[in-house]
Coordinates of C-alpha atoms and ligand atoms in Angstrom, one line a residue:
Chain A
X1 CA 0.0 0.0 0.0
X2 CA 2.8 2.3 0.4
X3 CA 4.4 1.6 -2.7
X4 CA 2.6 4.1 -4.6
X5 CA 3.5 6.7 -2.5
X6 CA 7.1 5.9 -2.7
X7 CA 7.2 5.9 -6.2
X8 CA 5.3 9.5 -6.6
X9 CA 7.8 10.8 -4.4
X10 CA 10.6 9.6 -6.4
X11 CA 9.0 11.0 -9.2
X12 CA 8.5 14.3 -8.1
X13 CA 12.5 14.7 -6.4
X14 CA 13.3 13.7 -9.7
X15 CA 11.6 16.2 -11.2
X16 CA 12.8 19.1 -9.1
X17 CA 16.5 18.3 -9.7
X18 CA 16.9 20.0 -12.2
X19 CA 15.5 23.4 -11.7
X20 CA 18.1 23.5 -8.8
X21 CA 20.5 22.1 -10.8
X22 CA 19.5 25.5 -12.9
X23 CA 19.5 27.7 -9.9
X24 CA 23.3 27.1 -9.1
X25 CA 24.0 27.4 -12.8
X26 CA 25.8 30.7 -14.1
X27 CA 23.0 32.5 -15.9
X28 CA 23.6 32.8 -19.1
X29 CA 20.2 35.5 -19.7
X30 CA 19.6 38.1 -20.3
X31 CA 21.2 37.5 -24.2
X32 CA 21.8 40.9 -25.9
X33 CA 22.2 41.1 -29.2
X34 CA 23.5 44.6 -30.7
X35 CA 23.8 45.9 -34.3
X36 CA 25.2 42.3 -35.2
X37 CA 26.1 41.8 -38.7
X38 CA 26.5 38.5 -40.6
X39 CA 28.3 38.5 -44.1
X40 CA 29.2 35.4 -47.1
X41 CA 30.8 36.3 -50.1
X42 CA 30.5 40.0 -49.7
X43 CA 26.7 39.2 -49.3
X44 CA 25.6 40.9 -46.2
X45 CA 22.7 38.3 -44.6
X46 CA 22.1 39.7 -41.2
X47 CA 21.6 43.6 -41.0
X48 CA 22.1 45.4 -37.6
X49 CA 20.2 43.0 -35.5
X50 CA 19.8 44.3 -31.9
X51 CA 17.2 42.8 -29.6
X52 CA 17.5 41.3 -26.0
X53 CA 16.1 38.3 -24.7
X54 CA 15.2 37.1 -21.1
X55 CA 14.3 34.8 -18.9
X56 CA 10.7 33.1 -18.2
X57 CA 8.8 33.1 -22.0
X58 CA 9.5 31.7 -25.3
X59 CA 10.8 33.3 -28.3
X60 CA 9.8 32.7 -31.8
X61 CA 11.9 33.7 -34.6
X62 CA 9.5 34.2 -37.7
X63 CA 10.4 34.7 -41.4
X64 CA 10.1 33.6 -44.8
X65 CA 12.9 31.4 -45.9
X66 CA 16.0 33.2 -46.4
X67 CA 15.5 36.0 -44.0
X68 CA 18.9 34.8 -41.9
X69 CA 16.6 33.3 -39.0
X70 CA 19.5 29.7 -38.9
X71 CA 22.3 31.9 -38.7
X72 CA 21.4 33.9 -36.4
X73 CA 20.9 30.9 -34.5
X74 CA 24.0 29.2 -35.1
X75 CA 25.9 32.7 -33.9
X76 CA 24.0 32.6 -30.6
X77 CA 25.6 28.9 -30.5
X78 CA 29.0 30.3 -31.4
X79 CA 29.3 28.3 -34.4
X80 CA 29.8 31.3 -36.9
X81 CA 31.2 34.5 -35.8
X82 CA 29.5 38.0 -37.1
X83 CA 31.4 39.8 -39.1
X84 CA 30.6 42.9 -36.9
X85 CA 28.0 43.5 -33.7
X86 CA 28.1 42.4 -30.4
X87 CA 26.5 39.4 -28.9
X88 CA 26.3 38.7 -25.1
X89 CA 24.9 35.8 -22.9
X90 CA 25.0 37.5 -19.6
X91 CA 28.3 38.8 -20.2
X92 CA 29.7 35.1 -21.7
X93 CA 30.4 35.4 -25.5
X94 CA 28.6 32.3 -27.1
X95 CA 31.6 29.7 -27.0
X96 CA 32.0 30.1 -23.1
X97 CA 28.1 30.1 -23.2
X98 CA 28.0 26.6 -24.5
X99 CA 27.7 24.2 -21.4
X100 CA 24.4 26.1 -20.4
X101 CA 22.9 26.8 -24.4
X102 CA 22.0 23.7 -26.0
X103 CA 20.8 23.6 -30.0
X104 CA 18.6 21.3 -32.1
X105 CA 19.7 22.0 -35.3
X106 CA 17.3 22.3 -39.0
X107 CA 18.6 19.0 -39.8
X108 CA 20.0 17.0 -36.8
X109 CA 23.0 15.1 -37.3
X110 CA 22.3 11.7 -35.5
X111 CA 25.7 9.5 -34.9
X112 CA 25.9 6.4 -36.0
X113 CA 25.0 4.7 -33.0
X114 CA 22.3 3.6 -31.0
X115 CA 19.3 5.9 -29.7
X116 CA 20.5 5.7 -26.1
X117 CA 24.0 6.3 -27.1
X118 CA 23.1 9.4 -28.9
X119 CA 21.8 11.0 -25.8
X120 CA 24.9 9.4 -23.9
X121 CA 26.6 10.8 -25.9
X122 CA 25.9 14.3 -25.2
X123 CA 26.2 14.0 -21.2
X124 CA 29.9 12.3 -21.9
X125 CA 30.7 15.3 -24.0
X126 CA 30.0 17.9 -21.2
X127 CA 31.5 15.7 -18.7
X128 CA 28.6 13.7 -16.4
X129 CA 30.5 10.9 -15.0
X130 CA 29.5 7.7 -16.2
X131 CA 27.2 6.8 -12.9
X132 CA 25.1 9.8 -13.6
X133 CA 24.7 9.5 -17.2
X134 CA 22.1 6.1 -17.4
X135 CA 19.8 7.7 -15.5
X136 CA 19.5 10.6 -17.1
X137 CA 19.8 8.6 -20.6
X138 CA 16.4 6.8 -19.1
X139 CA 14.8 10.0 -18.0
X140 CA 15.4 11.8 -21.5
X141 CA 14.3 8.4 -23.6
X142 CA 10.5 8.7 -21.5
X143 CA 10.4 12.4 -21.1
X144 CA 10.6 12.3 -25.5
X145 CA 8.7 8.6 -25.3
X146 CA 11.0 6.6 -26.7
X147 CA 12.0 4.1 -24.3
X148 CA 11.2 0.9 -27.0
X149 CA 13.7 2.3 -29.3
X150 CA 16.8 2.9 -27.1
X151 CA 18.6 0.3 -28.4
X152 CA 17.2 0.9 -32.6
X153 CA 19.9 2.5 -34.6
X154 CA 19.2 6.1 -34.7
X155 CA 19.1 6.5 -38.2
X156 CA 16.9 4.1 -39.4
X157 CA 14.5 6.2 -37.2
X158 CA 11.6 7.7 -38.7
X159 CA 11.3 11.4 -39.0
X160 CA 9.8 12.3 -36.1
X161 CA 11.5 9.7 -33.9
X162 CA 14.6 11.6 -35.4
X163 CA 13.7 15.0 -34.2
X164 CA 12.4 13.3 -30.6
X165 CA 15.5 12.2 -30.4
X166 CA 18.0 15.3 -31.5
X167 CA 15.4 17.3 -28.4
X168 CA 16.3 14.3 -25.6
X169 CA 20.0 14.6 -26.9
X170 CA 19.8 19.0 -26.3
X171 CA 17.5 18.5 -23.3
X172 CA 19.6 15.8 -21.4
X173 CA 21.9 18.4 -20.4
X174 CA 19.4 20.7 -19.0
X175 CA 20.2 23.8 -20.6
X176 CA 18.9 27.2 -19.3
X177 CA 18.0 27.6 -22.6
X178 CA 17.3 25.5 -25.6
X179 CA 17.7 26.9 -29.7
X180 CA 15.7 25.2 -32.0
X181 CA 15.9 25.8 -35.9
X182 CA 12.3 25.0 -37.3
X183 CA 12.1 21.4 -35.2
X184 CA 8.8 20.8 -37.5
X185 CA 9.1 21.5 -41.2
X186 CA 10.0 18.3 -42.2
X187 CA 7.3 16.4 -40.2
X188 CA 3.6 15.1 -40.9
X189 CA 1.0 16.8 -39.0
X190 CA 0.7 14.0 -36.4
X191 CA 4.9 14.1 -35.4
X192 CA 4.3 17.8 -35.8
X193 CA 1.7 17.3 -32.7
X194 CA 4.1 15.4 -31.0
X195 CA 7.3 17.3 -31.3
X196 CA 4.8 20.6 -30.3
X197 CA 3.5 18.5 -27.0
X198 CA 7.2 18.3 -26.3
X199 CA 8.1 21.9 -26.7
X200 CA 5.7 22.6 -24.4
X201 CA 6.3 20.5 -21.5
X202 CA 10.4 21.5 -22.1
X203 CA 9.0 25.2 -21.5
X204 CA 6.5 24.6 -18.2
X205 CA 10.2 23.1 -17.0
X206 CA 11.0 26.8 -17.0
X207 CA 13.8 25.9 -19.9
X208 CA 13.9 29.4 -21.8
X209 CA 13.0 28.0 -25.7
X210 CA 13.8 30.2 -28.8
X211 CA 12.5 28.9 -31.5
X212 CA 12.7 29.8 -35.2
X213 CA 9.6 28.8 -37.6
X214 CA 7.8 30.0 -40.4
X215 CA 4.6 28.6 -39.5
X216 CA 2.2 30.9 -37.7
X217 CA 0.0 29.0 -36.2
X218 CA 2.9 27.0 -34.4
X219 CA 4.3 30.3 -33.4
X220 CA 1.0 31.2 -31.9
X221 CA 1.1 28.0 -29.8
X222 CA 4.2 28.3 -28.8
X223 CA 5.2 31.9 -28.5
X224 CA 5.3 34.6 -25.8
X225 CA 7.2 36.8 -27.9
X226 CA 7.9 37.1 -31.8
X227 CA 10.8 38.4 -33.1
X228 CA 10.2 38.7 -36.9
X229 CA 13.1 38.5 -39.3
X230 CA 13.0 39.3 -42.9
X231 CA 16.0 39.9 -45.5
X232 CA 18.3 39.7 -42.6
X233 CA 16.6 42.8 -41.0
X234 CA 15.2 42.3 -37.6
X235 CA 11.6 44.3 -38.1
X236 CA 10.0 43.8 -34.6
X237 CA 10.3 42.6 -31.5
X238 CA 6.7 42.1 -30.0
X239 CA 4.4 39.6 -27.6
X240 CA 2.9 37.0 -29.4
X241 CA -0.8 38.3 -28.8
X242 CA 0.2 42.2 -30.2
X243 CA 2.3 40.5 -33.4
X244 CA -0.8 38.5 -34.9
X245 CA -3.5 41.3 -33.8
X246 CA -1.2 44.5 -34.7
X247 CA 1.6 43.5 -36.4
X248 CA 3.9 47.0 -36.6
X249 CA 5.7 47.0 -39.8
X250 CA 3.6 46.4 -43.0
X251 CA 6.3 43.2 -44.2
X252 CA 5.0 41.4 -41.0
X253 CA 1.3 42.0 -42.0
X254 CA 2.2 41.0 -45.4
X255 CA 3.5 37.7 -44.2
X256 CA 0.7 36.9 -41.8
X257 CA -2.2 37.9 -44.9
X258 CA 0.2 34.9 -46.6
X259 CA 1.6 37.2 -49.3
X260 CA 5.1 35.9 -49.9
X261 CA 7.7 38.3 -48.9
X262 CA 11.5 38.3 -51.3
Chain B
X1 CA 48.8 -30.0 -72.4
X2 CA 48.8 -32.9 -70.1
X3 CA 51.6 -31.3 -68.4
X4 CA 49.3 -28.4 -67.2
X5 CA 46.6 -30.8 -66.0
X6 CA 48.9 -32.9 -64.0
X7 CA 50.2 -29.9 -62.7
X8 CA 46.6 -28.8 -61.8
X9 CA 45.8 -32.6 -60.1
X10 CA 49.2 -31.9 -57.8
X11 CA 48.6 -28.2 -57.3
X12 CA 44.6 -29.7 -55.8
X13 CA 46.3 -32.5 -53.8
X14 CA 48.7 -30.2 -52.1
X15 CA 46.2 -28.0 -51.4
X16 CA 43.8 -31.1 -50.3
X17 CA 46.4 -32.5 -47.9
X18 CA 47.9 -29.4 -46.5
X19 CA 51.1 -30.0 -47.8
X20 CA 53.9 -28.8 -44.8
X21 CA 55.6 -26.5 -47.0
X22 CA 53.2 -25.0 -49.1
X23 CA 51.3 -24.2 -44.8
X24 CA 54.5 -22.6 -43.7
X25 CA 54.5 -20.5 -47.1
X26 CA 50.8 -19.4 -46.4
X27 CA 51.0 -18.8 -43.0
X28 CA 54.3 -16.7 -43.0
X29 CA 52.5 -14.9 -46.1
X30 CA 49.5 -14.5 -44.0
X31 CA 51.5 -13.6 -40.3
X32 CA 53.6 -10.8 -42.6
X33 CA 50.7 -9.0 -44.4
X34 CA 48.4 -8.8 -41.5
X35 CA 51.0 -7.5 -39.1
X36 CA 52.1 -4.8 -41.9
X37 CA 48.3 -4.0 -42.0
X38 CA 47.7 -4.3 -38.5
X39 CA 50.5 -1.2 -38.3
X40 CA 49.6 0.4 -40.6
X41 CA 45.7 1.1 -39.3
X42 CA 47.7 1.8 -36.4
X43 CA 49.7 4.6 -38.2
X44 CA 47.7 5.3 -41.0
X45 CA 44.2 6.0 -39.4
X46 CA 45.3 8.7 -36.6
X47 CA 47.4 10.3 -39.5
X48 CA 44.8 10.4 -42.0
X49 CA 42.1 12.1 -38.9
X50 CA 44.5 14.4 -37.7
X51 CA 45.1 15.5 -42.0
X52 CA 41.7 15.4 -42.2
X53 CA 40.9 17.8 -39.5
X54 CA 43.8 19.8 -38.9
X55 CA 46.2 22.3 -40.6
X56 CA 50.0 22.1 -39.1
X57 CA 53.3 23.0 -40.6
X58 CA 54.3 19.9 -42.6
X59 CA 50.8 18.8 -43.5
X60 CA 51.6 19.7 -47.1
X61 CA 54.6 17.8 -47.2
X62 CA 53.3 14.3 -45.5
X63 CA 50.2 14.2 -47.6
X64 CA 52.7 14.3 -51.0
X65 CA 55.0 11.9 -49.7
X66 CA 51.4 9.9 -49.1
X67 CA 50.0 10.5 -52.3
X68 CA 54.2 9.5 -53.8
X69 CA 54.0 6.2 -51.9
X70 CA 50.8 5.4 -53.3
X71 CA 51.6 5.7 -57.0
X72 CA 55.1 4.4 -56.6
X73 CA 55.5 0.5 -58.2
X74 CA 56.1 -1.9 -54.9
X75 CA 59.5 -2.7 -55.9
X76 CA 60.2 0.8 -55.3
X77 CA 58.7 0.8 -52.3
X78 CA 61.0 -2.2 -51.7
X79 CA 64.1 -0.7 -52.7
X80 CA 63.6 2.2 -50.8
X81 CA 64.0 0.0 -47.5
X82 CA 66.6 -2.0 -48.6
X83 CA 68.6 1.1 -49.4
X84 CA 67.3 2.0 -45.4
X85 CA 68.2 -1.5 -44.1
X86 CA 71.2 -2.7 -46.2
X87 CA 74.7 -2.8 -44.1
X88 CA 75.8 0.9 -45.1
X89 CA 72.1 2.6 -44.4
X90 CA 70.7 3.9 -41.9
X91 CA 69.5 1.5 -40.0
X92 CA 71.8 -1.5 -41.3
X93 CA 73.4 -2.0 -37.2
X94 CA 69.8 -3.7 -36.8
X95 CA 70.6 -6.4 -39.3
X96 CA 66.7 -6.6 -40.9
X97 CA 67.6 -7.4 -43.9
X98 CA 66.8 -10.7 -45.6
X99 CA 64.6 -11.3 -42.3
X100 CA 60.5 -11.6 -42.0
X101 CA 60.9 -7.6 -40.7
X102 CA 62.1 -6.0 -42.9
X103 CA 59.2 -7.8 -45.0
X104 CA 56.8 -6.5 -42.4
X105 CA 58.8 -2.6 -43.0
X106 CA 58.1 -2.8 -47.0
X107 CA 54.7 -3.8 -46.5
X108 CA 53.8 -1.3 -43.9
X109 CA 55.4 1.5 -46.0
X110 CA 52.9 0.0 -48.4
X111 CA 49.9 -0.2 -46.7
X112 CA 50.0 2.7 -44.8
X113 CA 49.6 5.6 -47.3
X114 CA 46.7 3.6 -48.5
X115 CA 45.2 3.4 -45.2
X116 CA 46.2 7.5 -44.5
X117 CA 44.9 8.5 -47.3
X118 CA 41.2 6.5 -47.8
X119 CA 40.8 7.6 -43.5
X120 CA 41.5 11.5 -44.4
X121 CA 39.2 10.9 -47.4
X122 CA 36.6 9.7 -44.9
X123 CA 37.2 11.7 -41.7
X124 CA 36.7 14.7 -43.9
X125 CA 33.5 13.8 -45.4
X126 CA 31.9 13.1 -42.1
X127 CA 33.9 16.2 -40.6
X128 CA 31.5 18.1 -42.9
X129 CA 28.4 16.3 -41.7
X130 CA 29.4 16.4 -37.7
X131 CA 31.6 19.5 -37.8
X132 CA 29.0 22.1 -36.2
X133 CA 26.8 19.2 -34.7
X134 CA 29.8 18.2 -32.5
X135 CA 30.7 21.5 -31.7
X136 CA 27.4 21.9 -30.7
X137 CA 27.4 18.7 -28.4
X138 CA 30.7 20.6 -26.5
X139 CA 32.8 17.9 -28.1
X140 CA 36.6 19.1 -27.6
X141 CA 38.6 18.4 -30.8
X142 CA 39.7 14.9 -29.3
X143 CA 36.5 13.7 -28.5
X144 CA 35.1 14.8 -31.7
X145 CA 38.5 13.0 -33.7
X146 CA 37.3 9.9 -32.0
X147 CA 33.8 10.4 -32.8
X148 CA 34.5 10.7 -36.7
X149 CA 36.5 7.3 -36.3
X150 CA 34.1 5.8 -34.8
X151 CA 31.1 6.6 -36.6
X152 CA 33.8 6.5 -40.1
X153 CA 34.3 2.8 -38.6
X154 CA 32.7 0.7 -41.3
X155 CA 34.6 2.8 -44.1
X156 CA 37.7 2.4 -42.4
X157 CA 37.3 -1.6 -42.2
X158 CA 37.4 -1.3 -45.7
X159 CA 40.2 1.1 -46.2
X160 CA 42.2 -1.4 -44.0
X161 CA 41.1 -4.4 -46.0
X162 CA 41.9 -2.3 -48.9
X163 CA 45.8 -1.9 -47.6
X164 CA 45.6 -5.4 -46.9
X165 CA 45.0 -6.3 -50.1
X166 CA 47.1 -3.9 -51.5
X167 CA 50.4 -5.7 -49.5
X168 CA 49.0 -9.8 -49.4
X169 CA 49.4 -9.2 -53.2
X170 CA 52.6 -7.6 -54.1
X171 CA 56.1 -9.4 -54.9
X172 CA 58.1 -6.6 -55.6
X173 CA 59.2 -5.1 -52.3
X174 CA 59.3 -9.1 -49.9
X175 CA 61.5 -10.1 -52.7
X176 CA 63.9 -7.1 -52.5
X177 CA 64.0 -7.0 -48.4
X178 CA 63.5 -10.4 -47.9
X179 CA 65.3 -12.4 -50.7
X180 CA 63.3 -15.5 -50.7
X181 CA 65.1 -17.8 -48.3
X182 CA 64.0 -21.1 -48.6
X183 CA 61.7 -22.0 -44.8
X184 CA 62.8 -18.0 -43.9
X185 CA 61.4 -15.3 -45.7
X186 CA 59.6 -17.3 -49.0
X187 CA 56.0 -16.1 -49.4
X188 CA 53.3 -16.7 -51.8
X189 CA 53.7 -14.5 -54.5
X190 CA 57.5 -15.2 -54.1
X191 CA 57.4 -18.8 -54.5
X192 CA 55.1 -18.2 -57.6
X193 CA 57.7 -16.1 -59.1
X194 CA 60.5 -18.7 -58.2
X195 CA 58.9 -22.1 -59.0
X196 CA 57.0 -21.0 -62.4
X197 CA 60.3 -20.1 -63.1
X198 CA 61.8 -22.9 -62.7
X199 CA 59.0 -24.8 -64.2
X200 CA 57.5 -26.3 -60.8
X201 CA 54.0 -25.1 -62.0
X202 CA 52.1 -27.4 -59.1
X203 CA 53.1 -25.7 -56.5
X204 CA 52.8 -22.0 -58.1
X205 CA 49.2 -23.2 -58.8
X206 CA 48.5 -23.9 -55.6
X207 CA 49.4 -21.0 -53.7
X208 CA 48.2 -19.1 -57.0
X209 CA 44.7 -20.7 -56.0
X210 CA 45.3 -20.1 -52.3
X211 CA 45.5 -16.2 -53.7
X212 CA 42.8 -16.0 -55.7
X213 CA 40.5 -17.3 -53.2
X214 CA 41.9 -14.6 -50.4
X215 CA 40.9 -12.0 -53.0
X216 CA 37.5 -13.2 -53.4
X217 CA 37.1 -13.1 -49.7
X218 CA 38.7 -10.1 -49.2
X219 CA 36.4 -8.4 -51.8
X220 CA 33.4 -10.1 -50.3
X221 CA 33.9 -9.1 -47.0
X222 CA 34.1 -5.9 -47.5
X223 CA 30.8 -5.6 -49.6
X224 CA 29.1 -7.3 -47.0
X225 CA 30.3 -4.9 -44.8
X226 CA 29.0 -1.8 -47.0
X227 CA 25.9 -4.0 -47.2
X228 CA 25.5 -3.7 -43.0
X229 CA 26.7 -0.1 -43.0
X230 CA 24.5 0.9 -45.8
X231 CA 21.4 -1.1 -44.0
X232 CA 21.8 0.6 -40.5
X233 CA 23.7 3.8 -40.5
X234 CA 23.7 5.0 -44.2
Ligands
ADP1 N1 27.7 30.2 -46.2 C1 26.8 31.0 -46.9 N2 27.3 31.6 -48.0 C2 26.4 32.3 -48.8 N3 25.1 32.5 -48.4 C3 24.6 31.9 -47.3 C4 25.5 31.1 -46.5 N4 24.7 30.6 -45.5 C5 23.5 31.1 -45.7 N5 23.4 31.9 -46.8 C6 22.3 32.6 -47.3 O1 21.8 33.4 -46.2 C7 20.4 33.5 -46.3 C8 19.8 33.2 -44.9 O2 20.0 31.8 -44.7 P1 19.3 31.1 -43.5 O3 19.7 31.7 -42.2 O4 19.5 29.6 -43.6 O5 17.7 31.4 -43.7 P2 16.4 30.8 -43.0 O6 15.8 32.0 -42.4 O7 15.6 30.1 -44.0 O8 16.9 29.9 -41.9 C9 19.9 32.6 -47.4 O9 19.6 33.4 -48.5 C10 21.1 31.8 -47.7 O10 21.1 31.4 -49.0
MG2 MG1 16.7 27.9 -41.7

């Protein structure tokens, strides 16, 4: 009879480890982003984007494709530098902002391993000793339900098993905040539906999610805030509600009436 | 014409009844090429990921000396170690020559710029696949090094099967270094050489056979092995 009770408390210590984990953390928000430029052969792709995020709602990046909205991902991640700006998490450039900014990329890359290995793989690489790591491999499989396919070799996953996966392998290392570059485009309505019911129990854990899409009914879902990016120009920074009643500039109402924007 | 099938008859009943010199021929054959190989991965794969993923002075001038050992003829290769082995080189105080090592040396020298060269080519595609995903993950440079081997490690089989096959099937370079000493440093292909010559075509059939059905082997393993790769990682 007192099983049950055993068991729920398990559950919910389990549950609360991380946020303190997060407390102690170095925190890596506010980010502040200032007149950051991006250029490729003497094509400038991100114009003077300034805008600062915080803590405690989710940010969607919306645009057309093209508008710059990966790379200005993958510079918050440290993996390009700007060619000119300023970009700050809390004072830690991206690079030293790493261990607490975790990224699930356009297309994931998935090793060429197991399921369980590829979320192993991503504790090993920040340094949880091995003790820690098949617990948290166990936790991360449920969390993105798919426990009967830890053993399956992750690329002979289906789509959405793919993305489920590349989240568990970003969310295992409980980042204060997670980047993801449009996690649904390639996915059927119904993995759509999953991978959204994911997003949002990742941000009721109080992970800070930024989130880059170009479909507008996800970013109504899941957005607090838009930021909306076209032609590498950042156009407006506004909550969620405001952007689809009141859009400011007439590009964003352009997009949201479905006229395509180049 | 009935020369050549009694020569066939004796070549199958040496084979058939594991004839004692024609096993210590094949199993020296065998104990010298896989060792070279075995070396050579050794060598060759942490050369060809560190080539593959990093600039450092010299780089330019190990990957032509790799890309100079690959074209060059084995007896080349071969002569190139005698010159290193022989009593007035360089390392002629270690008396090698004429001995199963310095068969072992040419071999490696020949195996390994194969087995360089097809892991750079590897590492570098993957490299381009992982690079930013890695990076990403907070992979450090040597984790990520291992990563590419790794998850490169079905490609690499075959680049060292590859090398293998490259060495198991020369003459050239054992015959230089290793002179074909009858019970000391006579392998397969050597033997071949030696006894067609001299008209003993039985036992150059034999190990002929013996080679021809390594190759086969050697090529089917290492389909099947794209087959598996291809089927759970492609
Ligand atoms: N390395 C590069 N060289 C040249 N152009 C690039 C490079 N990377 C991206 N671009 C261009 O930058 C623009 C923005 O790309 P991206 O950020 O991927 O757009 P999206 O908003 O669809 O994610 C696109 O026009 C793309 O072609
Ligand atoms: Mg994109």
């Amino acid at each position: 009879m007192t099983q049950p009770t055993a068991t729920i408390i398990e559950l919910d210590s389990g549950k609360a480890a991380p946020e303190q984990e997060q407390t102690c953390k170095s925190p890596v928000l506010p980010l502040v982003i200032s007149e950051l430029c991006y250029e490729a052969n003497q094509q400038r792709l991100l114009k003077y984007v300034s805008c600062t995020l915080t803590a405690g709602n989710s940010t969607i990046i919306l645009g057309p494709n093209g508008a710059g909205k990966s790379l200005l991902l993958r510079i918050c991640q440290g993996l390009i530098a700007p060619a000119s700006g300023n970009i700050s998490w809390s004072g830690l450039n991206p690079v030293q902002a790493r261990p607490y900014v975790a990224m699930v990329f356009q297309k994931p890359v998935l090793l060429r391993r197991s399921t369980a290995a590829n979320i192993d793989y991503a504790l090993a690489a920040r340094g949880v000793p091995r003790k820690q790591r098949r617990e948290r491999v166990t936790e991360a499989l449920e969390l993105t339900n798919l426990n009967h396919l830890a053993r399956r070799s992750a690329r002979v996953l289906s789509g959405g098993e793919q993305q489920r996966l590349a989240i568990a392998r970003a969310w295992v290392t409980q980042p204060e905040v997670l980047l993801m570059d449009e996690p649904t485009s390639k996915l059927d309505p119904g993995a759509s539906y999953a991978v959204e019911q994911l997003i949002s129990a990742i941000r009721k854990q109080g992970t800070k999610v930024i989130m880059t899409t170009h479909d507008m009914g996800q970013a109504q879902r899941l957005g607090d805030e838009v930021l909306f990016l076209n032609r590498g120009r950042l156009l407006e920074q506004t909550p969620a509600k405001i952007f689809f009643e009141r859009p400011q500039s007439k590009q964003a109402a352009a997009f949201i009436s479905g006229e395509l924007l180049y | 014409m009935s020369d050549l099938s009694s020569a066939f008859g004796t070549a199958a009943s040496l084979i058939l009844h594991l004839d004692a010199d024609l096993l210590e021929i094949v199993l020296l054959s065998l104990q010298i090429s896989l060792l070279a190989t075995l070396f050579a991965a050794l060598i060759g794969m942490p050369l060809g990921a560190a080539l593959a993923l990093y600039r450092f002075p010299g780089r330019g001038f190990i990957v032509a000396m790799l890309n100079a050992f690959m074209g060059l003829p084995p007896v080349v290769v071969g002569l190139v170690v005698y010159l290193l082995l022989s009593r007035s080189g360089p390392l002629g105080p270690l008396g090698l020559l004429f001995t199963p090592t310095a068969m072992v040396i040419a071999q490696f020298m020949l195996a390994a710029p194969i087995i360089a060269a097809l892991t750079q080519q590897t590492v570098a595609d993957l490299n381009e696949e992982y690079d930013e995903q890695l990076r990403s993950l907070g992979a450090g440079p040597l984790r990520a090094m291992r990563t590419l081997l790794w998850d490169g490690r079905f490609s690499l089989l075959t680049a060292v099967l590859a090398g293998f096959g490259r060495v198991s099937a020369e003459v050239g370079a054992v015959l230089i270094v290793g002179g074909n000493i009858n019970h000391v440093t006579r392998v397969m292909t050597t033997t071949i050489a030696l006894e067609t010559s001299k008209g003993n075509l039985a036992l150059a059939l034999a190990l002929g056979l013996i080679l021809i059905g390594l190759s086969i082997t050697l090529t089917f393993t290492a389909q099947s092995i794209r087959d598996t790769a291809y089927r759970h990682y492609h």
